[in-house]
Coordinates of C-alpha atoms in Angstrom, one line a residue:
X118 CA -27.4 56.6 -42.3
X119 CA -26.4 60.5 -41.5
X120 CA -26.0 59.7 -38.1
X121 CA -23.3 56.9 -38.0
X122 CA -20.7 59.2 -40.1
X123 CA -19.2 60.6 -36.9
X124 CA -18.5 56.6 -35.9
X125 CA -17.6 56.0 -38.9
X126 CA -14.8 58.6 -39.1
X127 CA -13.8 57.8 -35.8
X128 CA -13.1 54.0 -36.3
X129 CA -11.2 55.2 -39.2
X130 CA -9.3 57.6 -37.8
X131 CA -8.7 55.1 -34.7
X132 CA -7.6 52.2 -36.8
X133 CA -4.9 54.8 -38.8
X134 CA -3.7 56.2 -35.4
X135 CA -4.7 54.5 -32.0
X136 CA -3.1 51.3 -32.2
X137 CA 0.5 52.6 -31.7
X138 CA 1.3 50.7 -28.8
X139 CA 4.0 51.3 -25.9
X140 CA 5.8 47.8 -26.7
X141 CA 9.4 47.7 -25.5
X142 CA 12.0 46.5 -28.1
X143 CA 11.9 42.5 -28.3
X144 CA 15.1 40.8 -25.9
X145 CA 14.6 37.1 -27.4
X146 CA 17.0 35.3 -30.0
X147 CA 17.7 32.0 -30.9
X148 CA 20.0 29.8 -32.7
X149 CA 19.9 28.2 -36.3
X150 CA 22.6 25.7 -35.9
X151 CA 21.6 22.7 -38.2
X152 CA 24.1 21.4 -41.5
X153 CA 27.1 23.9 -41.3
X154 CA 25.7 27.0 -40.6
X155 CA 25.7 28.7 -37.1
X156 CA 23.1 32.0 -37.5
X157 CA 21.5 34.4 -34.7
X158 CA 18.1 35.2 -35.0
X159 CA 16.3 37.9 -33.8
X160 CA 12.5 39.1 -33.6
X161 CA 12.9 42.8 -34.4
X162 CA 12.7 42.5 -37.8
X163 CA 16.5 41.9 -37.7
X164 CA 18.4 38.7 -38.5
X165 CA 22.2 38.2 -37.0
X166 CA 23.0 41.5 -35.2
X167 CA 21.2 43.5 -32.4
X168 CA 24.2 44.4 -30.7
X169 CA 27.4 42.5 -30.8
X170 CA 27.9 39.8 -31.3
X171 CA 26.7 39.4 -34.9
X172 CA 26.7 36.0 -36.0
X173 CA 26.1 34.5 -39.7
X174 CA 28.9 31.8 -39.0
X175 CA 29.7 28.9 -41.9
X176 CA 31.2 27.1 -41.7
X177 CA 29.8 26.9 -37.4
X178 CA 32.9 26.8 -35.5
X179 CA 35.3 28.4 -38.2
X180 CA 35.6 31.5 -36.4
X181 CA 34.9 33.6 -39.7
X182 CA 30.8 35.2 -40.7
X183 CA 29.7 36.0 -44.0
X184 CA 27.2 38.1 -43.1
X185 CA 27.1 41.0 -40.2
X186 CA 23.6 42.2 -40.5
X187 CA 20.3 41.8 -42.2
X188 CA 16.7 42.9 -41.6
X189 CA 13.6 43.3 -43.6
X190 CA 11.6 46.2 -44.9
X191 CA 8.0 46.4 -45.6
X192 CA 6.4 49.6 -47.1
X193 CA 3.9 50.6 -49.4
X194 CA 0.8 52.9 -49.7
X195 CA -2.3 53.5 -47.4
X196 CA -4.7 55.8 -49.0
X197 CA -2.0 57.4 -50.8
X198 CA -0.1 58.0 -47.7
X199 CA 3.4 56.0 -47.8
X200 CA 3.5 53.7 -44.3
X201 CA 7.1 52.0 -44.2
X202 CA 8.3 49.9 -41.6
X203 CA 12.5 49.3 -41.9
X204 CA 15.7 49.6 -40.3
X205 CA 19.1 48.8 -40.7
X206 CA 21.0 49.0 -37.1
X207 CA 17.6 50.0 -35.0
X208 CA 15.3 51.9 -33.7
X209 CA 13.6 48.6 -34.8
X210 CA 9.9 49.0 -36.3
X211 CA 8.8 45.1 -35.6
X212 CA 7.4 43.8 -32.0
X213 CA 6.9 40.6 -30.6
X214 CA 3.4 39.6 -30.6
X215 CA 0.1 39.5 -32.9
X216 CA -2.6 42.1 -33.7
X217 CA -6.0 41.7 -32.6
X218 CA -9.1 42.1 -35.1
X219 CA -9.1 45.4 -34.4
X220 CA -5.6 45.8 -36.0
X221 CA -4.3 46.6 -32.5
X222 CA -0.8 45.4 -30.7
X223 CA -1.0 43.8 -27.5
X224 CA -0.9 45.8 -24.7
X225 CA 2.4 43.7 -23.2
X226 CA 4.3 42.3 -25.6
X227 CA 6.5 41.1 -24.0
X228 CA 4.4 37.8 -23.6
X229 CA 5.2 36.8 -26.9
X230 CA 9.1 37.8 -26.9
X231 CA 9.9 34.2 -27.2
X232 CA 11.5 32.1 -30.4
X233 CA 10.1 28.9 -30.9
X234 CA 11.8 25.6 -31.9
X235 CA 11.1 22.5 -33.7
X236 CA 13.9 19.4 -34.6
X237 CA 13.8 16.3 -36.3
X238 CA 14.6 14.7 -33.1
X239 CA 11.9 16.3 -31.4
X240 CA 9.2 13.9 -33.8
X241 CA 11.2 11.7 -34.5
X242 CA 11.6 10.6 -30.1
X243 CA 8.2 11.0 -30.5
X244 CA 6.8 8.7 -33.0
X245 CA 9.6 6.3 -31.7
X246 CA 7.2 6.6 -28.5
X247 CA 10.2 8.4 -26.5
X248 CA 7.3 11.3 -25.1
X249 CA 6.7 14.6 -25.8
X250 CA 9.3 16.9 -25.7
X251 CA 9.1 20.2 -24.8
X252 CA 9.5 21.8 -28.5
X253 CA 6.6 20.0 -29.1
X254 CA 4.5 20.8 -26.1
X255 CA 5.0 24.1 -26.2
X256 CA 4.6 25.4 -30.4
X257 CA 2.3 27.9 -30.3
X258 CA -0.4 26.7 -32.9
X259 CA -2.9 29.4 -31.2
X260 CA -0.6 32.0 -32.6
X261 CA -0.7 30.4 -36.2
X262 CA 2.4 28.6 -35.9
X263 CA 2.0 26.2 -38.8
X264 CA 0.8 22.7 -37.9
X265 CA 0.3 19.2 -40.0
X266 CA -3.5 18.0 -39.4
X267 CA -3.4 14.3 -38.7
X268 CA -7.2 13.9 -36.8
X269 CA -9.3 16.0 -39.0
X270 CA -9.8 18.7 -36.8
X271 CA -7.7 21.7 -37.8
X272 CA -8.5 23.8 -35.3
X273 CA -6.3 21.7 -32.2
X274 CA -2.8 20.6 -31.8
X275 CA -3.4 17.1 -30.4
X276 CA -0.5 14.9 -30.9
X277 CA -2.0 11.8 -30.1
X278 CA -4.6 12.2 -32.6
X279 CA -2.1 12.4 -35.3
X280 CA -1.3 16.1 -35.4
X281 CA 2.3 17.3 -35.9
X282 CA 4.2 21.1 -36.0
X283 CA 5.1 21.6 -39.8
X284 CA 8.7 21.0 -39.6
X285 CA 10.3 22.4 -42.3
X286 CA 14.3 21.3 -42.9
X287 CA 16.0 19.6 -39.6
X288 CA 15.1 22.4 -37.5
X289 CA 12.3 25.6 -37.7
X290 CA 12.1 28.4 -35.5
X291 CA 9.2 30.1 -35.6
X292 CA 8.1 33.6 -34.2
X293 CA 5.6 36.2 -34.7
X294 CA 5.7 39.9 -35.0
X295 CA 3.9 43.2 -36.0
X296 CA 4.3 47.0 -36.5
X297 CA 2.5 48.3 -34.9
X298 CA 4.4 48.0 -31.0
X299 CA 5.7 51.5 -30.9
X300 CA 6.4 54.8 -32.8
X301 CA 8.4 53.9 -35.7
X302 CA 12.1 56.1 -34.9
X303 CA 14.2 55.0 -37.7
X304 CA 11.5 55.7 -40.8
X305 CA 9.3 58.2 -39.1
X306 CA 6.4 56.8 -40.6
X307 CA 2.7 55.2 -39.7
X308 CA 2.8 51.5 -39.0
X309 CA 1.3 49.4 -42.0
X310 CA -0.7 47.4 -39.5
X311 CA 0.8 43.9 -40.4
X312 CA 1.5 40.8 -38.4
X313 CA 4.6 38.5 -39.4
X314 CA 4.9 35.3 -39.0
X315 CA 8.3 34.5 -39.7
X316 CA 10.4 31.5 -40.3
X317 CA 14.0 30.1 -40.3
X318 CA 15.2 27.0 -40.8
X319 CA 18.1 24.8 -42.0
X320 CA 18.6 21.1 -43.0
X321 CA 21.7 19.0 -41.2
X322 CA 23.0 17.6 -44.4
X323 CA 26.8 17.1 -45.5
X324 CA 26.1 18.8 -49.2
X325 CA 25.6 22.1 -50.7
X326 CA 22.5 22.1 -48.4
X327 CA 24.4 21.9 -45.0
X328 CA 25.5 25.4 -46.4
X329 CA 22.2 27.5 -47.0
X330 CA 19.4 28.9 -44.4
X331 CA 15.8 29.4 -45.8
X332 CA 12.9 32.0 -44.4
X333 CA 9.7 32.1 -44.8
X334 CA 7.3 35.7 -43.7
X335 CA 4.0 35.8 -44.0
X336 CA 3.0 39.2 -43.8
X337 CA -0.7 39.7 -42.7
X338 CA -2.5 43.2 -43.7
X339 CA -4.6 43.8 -40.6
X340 CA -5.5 47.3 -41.2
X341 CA -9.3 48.3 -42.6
X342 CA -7.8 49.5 -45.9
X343 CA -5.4 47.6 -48.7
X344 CA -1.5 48.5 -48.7
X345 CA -0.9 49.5 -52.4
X346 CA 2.1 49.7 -54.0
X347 CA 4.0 47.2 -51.7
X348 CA 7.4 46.0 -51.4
X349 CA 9.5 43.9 -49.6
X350 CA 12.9 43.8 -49.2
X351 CA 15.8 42.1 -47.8
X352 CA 18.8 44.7 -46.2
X353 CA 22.0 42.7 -45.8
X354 CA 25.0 44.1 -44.2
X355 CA 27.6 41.5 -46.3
X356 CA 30.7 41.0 -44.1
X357 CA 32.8 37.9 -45.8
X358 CA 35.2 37.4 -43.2
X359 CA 36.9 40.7 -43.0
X360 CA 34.6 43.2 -43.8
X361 CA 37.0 46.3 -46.1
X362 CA 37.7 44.3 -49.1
X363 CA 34.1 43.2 -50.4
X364 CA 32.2 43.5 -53.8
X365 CA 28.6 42.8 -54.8
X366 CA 27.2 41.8 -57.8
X367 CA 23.6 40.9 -59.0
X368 CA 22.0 38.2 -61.4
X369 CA 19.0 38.4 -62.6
X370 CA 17.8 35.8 -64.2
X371 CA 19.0 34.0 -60.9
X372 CA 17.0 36.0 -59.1
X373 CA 20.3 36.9 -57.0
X374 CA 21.8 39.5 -55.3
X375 CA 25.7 38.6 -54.0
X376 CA 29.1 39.5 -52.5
X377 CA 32.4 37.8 -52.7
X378 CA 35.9 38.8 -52.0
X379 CA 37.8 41.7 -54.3
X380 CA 41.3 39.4 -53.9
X381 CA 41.9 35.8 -53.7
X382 CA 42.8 36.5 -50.1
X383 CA 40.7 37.5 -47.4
X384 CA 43.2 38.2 -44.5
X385 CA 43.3 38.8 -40.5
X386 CA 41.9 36.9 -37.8
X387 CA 38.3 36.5 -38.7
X388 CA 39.4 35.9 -42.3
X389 CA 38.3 32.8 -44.5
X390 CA 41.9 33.0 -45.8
X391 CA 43.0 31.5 -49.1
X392 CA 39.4 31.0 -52.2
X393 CA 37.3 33.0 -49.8
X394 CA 33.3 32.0 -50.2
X395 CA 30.6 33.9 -52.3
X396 CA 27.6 34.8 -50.2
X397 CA 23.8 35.1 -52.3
X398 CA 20.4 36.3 -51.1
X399 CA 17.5 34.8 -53.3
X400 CA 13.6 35.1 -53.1
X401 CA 11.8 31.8 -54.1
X402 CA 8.8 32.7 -54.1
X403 CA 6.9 35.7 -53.8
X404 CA 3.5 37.4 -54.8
X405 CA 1.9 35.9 -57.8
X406 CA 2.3 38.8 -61.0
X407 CA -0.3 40.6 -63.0
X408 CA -1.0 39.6 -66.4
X409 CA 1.5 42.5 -67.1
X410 CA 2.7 41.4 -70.6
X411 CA 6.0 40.9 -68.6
X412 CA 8.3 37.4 -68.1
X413 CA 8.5 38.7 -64.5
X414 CA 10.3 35.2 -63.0
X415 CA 12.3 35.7 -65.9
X416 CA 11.8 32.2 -67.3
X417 CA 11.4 32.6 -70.8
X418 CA 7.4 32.8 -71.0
X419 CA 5.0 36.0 -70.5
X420 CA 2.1 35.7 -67.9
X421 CA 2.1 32.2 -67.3
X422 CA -0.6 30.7 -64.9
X423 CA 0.7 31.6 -61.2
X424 CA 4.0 33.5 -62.6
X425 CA 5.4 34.9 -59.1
X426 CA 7.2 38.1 -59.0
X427 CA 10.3 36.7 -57.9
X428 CA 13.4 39.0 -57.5
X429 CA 12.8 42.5 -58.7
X430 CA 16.1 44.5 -58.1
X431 CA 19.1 44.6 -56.4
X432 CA 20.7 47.6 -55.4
X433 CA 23.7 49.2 -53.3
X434 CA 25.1 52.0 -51.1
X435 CA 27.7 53.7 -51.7
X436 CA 29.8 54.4 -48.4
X437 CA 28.6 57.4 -46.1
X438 CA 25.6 59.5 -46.3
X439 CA 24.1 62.0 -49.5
X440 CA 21.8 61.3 -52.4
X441 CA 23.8 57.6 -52.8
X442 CA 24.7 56.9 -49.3
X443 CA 21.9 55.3 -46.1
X444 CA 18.6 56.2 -46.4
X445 CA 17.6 58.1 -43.9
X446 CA 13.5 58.4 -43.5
X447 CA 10.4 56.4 -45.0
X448 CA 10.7 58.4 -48.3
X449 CA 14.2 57.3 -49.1
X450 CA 14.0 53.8 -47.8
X451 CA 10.7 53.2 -50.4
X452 CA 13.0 54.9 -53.2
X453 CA 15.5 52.3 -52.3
X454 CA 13.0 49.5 -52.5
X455 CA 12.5 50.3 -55.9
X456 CA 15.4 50.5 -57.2
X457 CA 15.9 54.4 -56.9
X458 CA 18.7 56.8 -55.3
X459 CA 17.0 58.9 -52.0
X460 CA 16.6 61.9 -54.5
X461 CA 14.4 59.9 -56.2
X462 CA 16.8 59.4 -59.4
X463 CA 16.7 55.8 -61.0
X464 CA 19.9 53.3 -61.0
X465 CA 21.2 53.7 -64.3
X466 CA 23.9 51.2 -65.9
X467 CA 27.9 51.9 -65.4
X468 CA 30.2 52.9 -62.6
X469 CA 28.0 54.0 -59.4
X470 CA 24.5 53.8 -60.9
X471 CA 24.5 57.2 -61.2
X472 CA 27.5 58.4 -63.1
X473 CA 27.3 56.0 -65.9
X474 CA 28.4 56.7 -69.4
X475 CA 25.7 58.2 -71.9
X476 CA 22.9 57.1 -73.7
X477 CA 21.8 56.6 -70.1
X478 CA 20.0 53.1 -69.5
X479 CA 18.0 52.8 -67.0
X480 CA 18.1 49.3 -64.9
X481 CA 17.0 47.8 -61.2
X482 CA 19.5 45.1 -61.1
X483 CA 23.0 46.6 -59.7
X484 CA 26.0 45.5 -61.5
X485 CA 24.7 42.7 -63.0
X486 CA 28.3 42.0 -65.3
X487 CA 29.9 38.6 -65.2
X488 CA 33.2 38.8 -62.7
X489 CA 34.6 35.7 -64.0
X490 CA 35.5 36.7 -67.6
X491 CA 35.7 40.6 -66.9
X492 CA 32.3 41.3 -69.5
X493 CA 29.5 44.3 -69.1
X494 CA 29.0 46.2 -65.4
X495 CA 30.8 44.5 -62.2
X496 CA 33.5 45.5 -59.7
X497 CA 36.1 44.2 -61.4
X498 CA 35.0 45.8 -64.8
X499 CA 33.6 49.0 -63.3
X500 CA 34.3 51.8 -66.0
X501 CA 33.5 49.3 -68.8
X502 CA 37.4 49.4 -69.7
X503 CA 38.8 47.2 -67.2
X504 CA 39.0 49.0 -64.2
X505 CA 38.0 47.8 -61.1
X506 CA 36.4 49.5 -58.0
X507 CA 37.9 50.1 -54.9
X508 CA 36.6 47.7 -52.8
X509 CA 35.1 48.5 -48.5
X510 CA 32.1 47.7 -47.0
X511 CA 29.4 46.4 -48.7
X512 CA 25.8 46.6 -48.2
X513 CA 22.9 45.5 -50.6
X514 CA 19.3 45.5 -51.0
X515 CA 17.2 42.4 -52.6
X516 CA 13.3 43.1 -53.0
X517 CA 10.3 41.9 -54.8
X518 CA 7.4 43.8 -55.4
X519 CA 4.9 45.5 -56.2
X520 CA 2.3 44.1 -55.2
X521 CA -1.1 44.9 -53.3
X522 CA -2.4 43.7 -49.8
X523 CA -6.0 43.6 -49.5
X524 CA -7.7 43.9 -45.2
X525 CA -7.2 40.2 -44.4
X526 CA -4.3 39.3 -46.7
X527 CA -1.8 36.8 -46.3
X528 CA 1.6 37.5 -48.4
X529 CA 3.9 34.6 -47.9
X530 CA 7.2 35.7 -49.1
X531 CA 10.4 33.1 -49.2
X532 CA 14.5 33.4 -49.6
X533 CA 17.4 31.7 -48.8
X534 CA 20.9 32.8 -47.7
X535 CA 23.1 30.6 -50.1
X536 CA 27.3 29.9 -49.1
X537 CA 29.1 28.7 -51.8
X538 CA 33.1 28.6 -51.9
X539 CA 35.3 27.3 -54.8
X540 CA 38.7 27.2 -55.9
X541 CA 39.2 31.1 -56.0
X542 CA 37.1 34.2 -54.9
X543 CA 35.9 34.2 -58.3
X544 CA 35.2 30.5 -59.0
X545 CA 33.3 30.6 -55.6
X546 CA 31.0 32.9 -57.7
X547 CA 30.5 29.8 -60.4
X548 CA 29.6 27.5 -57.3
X549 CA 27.1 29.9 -56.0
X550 CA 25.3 30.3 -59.2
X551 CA 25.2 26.4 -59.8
X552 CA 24.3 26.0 -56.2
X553 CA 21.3 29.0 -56.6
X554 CA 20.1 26.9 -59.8
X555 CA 20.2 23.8 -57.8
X556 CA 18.0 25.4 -54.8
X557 CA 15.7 27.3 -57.5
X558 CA 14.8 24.1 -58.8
X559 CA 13.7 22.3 -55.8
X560 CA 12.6 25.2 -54.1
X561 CA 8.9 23.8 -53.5
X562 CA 10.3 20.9 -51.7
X563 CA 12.3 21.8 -49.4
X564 CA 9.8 24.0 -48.1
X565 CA 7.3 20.5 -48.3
X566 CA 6.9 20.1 -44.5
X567 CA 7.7 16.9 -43.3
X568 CA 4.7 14.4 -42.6
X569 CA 4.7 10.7 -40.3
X570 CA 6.1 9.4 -43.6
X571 CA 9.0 10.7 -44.2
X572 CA 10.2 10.0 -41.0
X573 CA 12.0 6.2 -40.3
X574 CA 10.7 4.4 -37.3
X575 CA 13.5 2.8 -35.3
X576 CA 11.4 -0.5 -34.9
X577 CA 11.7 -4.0 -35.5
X578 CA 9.3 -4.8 -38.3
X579 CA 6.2 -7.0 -37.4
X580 CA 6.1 -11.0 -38.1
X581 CA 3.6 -10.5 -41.1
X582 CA 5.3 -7.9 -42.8
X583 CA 3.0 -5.1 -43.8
X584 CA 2.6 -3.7 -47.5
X585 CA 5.0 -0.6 -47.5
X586 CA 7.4 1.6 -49.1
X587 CA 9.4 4.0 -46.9
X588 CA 10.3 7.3 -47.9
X589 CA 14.4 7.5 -49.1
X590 CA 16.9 8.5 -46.7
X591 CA 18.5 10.8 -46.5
X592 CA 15.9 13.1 -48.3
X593 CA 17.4 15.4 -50.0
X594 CA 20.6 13.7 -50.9
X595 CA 23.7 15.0 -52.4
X596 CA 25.0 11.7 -53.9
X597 CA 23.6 8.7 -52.9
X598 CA 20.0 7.7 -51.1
X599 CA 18.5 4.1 -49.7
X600 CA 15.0 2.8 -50.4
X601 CA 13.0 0.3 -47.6
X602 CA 10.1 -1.8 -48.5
X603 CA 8.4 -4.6 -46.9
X604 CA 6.6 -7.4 -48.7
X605 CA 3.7 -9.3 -46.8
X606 CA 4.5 -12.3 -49.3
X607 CA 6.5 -13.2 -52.7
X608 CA 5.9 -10.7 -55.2
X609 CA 7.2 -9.5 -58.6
X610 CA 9.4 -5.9 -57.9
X611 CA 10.3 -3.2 -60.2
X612 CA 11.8 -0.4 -58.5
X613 CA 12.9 2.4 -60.7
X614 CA 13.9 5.9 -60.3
X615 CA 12.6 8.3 -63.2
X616 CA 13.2 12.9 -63.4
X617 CA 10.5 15.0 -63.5
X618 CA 9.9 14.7 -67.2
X619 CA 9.0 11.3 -66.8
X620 CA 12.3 9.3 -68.1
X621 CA 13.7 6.6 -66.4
X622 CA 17.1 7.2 -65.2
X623 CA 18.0 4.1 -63.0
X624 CA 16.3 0.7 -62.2
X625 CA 17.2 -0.7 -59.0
X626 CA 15.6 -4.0 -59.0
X627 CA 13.5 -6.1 -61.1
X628 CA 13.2 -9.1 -60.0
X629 CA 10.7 -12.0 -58.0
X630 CA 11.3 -11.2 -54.7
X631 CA 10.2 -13.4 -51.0
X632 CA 8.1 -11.4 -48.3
X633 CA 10.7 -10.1 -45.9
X634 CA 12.3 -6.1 -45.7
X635 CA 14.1 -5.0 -48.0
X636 CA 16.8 -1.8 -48.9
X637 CA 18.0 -0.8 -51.8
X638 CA 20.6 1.9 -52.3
X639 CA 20.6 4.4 -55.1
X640 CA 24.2 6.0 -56.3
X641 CA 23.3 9.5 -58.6
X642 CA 26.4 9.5 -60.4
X643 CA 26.6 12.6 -62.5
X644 CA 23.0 13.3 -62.5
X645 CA 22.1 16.8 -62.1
X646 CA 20.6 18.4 -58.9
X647 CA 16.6 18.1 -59.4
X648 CA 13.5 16.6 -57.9
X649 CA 13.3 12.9 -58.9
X650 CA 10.6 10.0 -58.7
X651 CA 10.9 7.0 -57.4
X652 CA 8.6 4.7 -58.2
X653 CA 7.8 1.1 -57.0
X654 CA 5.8 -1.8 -59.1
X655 CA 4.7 -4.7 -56.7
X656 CA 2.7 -6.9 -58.7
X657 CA -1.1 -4.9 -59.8
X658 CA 0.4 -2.6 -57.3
X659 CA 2.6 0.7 -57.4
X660 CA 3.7 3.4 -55.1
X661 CA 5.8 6.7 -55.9
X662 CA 7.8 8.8 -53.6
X663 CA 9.4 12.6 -54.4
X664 CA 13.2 13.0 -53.5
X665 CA 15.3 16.1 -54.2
X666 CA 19.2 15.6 -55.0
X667 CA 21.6 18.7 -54.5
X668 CA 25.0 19.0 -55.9

């Protein structure tokens, strides 16, 4: 055993060091353009901005973005030693490409400097036997891009025999990354030694949901040790319109971080004009919690099976450099990830986080005071005695953690990018808080990928109609949806729509019914936003579909 220390030490020491590859920074971008958001995304570990133009556009074609830049952060602990990988304007610390089982990057990575794209009308051509199109000939399911298993085999991609790409919303882009490409320039730190694969996508619908972009990264720990101590965070640049006259704001039990105009007027050229939006960053799911003794998702109940971490603080620069200002190495971005000035001090409650008013409280959600009615810590109540804050340009951080990654560990890590505008600056707040509720609630379907069945086959039905009931369309649906079933021959129909509690809340038909096709449409009224059952009774038969409605 003596004689294998040497080889020993020297894998370790290669897996900690060598892999530091000579990767140059990725060129490729793409386009989330489905519903009413126009968004550029980027594979450096940035989202919107790279170099102008930066473009986080809702609504698409309006001339005015909500957002100038954003970017993730991972960091966390290697044998003690602190690894970060983050930026905010560049050097970026993610390249295109996986890591090998070694841990290391590839040695051009420019190979996989490439976003990849997946539609509706990509599968639905397909299924309506229109070919293959190139979105769906080229995902890249030997990189791990996610794919539906239809023939039993889930190590292909074979189309014919029933396999699909997971499409998630109207259209997914998918791309892959890791840190480990080149030196690390704006943290001067190690790599971790993850691979991302990273998601966006967006849903072309006329509600709420026309309005939001979701993400999903799943951060791999390739390295030969477990990452303690791990966070991961969210950077956003908030630009609404013009970018000098922002505020932010934070809710916690909304797991939300936000920014909305100081004035009822947001003013020049790129503008939103008169009830300028709110703009919210939300995680929706996260790492699962430790039985801590903590309500950690904030929910009401302490370590409940599969409690995720959720949302664990939001916090804020002030403008220019110093203790409160950018961070400016891997020390001070892993204090901001937790909540902490770069010296280290904690965000305590009142004015700048740092000046507040004794007995000192200590707090990781930055001003977290209700803007509407003027109550506790906000911008417009930022002395506690009415005053408001002078308001510029804003950034904030939203991040969840901590957590551990074990050698081999997946951490899948979700948010979504939520627009809301109301009557006034303010009252856009109230809409972006009812919206968050509404996409909190149905969070695990909208990221259900999409199977054959929820898609609706442009064909003429057969002669001898088949047994069948279609999934609703438009799923999800802001106020009203339409149900297709076929009957093979007369039958007795009870088609009812019940929440998720069990109680019925509309029947649609009762009733004898001939074989033939049949729709049925179903009007929400004032039902709240949720996930909802529908469920059909045909004779000794039944059949049950999920649907989501957003308000």
């Amino acid at each position: 055993m003596k004689g294998w220390w040497p080889f020993i030490l020297l894998f370790f020491a290669l897996d900690a060091h060598a892999q530091v590859g000579n990767c140059e920074t990725s060129l490729a971008e793409a386009y989330l353009n489905a519903g009413n958001v126009r968004a550029r995304i980027l594979t450096t570990g940035s989202l919107f901005w790279r170099g102008s133009p930066h473009v986080y556009e809702v609504p698409k074609g309006g001339g005015s973005n909500a957002i100038f830049s954003a970017a993730i952060w991972v960091g966390g602990l290697i044998n003690d030693s602190l690894h970060v990988a983050a930026s905010r304007y560049g050097p970026w610390e993610f390249w295109p490409g996986p890591l090998d089982e070694a841990g290391n990057p590839p040695d051009d990575c420019s190979l996989y400097d490439n976003i990849w794209e997946i539609r509706t009308e990509d599968i639905q051509a397909f299924l309506d036997g229109g070919g293959i199109s190139t979105n769906l000939e080229n995902w890249p399911w030997q990189l791990g891009a996610p794919v539906l298993d239809g023939d039993g085999n889930p190590d292909n991609y074979n189309l014919d025999g029933g396999d699909l790409p997971a499409l998630l919303g109207d259209q997914r882009l998918w791309w892959i990354m890791n840190d480990r490409g080149n030196a690390h320039r704006s943290t001067d730190s190690e790599p971790l030694g993850i691979e991302v694969h990273a998601s966006a996508f967006a849903f072309d619908h006329p509600s709420t949901l026309g309005n939001l972009t979701f993400y999903e990264y799943q951060v791999i720990n390739k390295n030969t040790a477990p990452v303690k101590d791990t966070y991961f965070t969210l950077f956003a640049d908030v630009e609404i319109g013009n970018w000098a006259d922002d505020y932010i704001g934070s809710d916690s039990l909304l797991h939300l971080g936000f920014a909305y105009n100081a004035d009822n007027n947001d003013q020049y050229n790129n503008g939103y004009g008169i009830a300028p939006p709110a703009i919210g960053f939300t995680f929706l799911e996260t790492i699962s919690a430790d039985e801590d003794g903590l309500d950690n998702n904030r929910n009401g109940s302490i370590d409940e099976p599969d409690e995720k971490l959720g949302t664990t603080s939001v916090m804020a620069w002030h403008k220019g450099a110093g203790v409160a200002g950018n961070p400016r190495n891997a020390s001070e971005y892993y204090n901001n990830m937790q909540a902490l000035w770069n010296d280290g001090r904690p965000l305590i409650e009142g004015r700048r986080g740092r000046d507040g008013v004794p007995p000192y409280k200590k707090t990781r959600f930055f001003l977290p005071g209700d803007p509407l009615s003027g109550t506790f810590w906000s911008e417009i109540n930022w002395d506690n005695e009415g005053n408001s804050h002078e308001p510029y340009d804003r950034k904030l951080i939203s991040t969840t953690g901590p957590f551990v990654m074990r050698p081999g560990d997946t951490t899948t890590v979700r948010f979504a990018i939520i627009w809301s505008r109301g009557e006034d600056h303010l009252d856009s707040i109230r809409v972006l808080r009812k919206d968050t509720r509404a996409v909190r609630s149905t969070a695990e379907e909208l990221y259900s990928a999409l199977t054959r069945d929820d898609f609706t086959i442009e064909q003429p039905p057969p002669a001898n109609h088949v047994l069948g009931f279609d999934q609703n369309f438009p799923n999800p649906f802001s106020q009203s949806t339409t149900f297709r079933y076929s009957l093979p021959q007369p039958m007795q129909v009870r088609l009812a729509v019940y929440d998720m509690l069990g109680r019925e809340v509309a029947l649609l038909v009762d009733a004898q019914q001939e074989a033939g096709i049949y729709t049925t449409e179903f009007d929400a009224g004032n039902l709240p936003a949720g996930v909802y059952l529908a469920r059909i009774e045909l004779d000794f038969l039944q059949f049950t579909k999920r649907m989501v409605l957003l308000r």
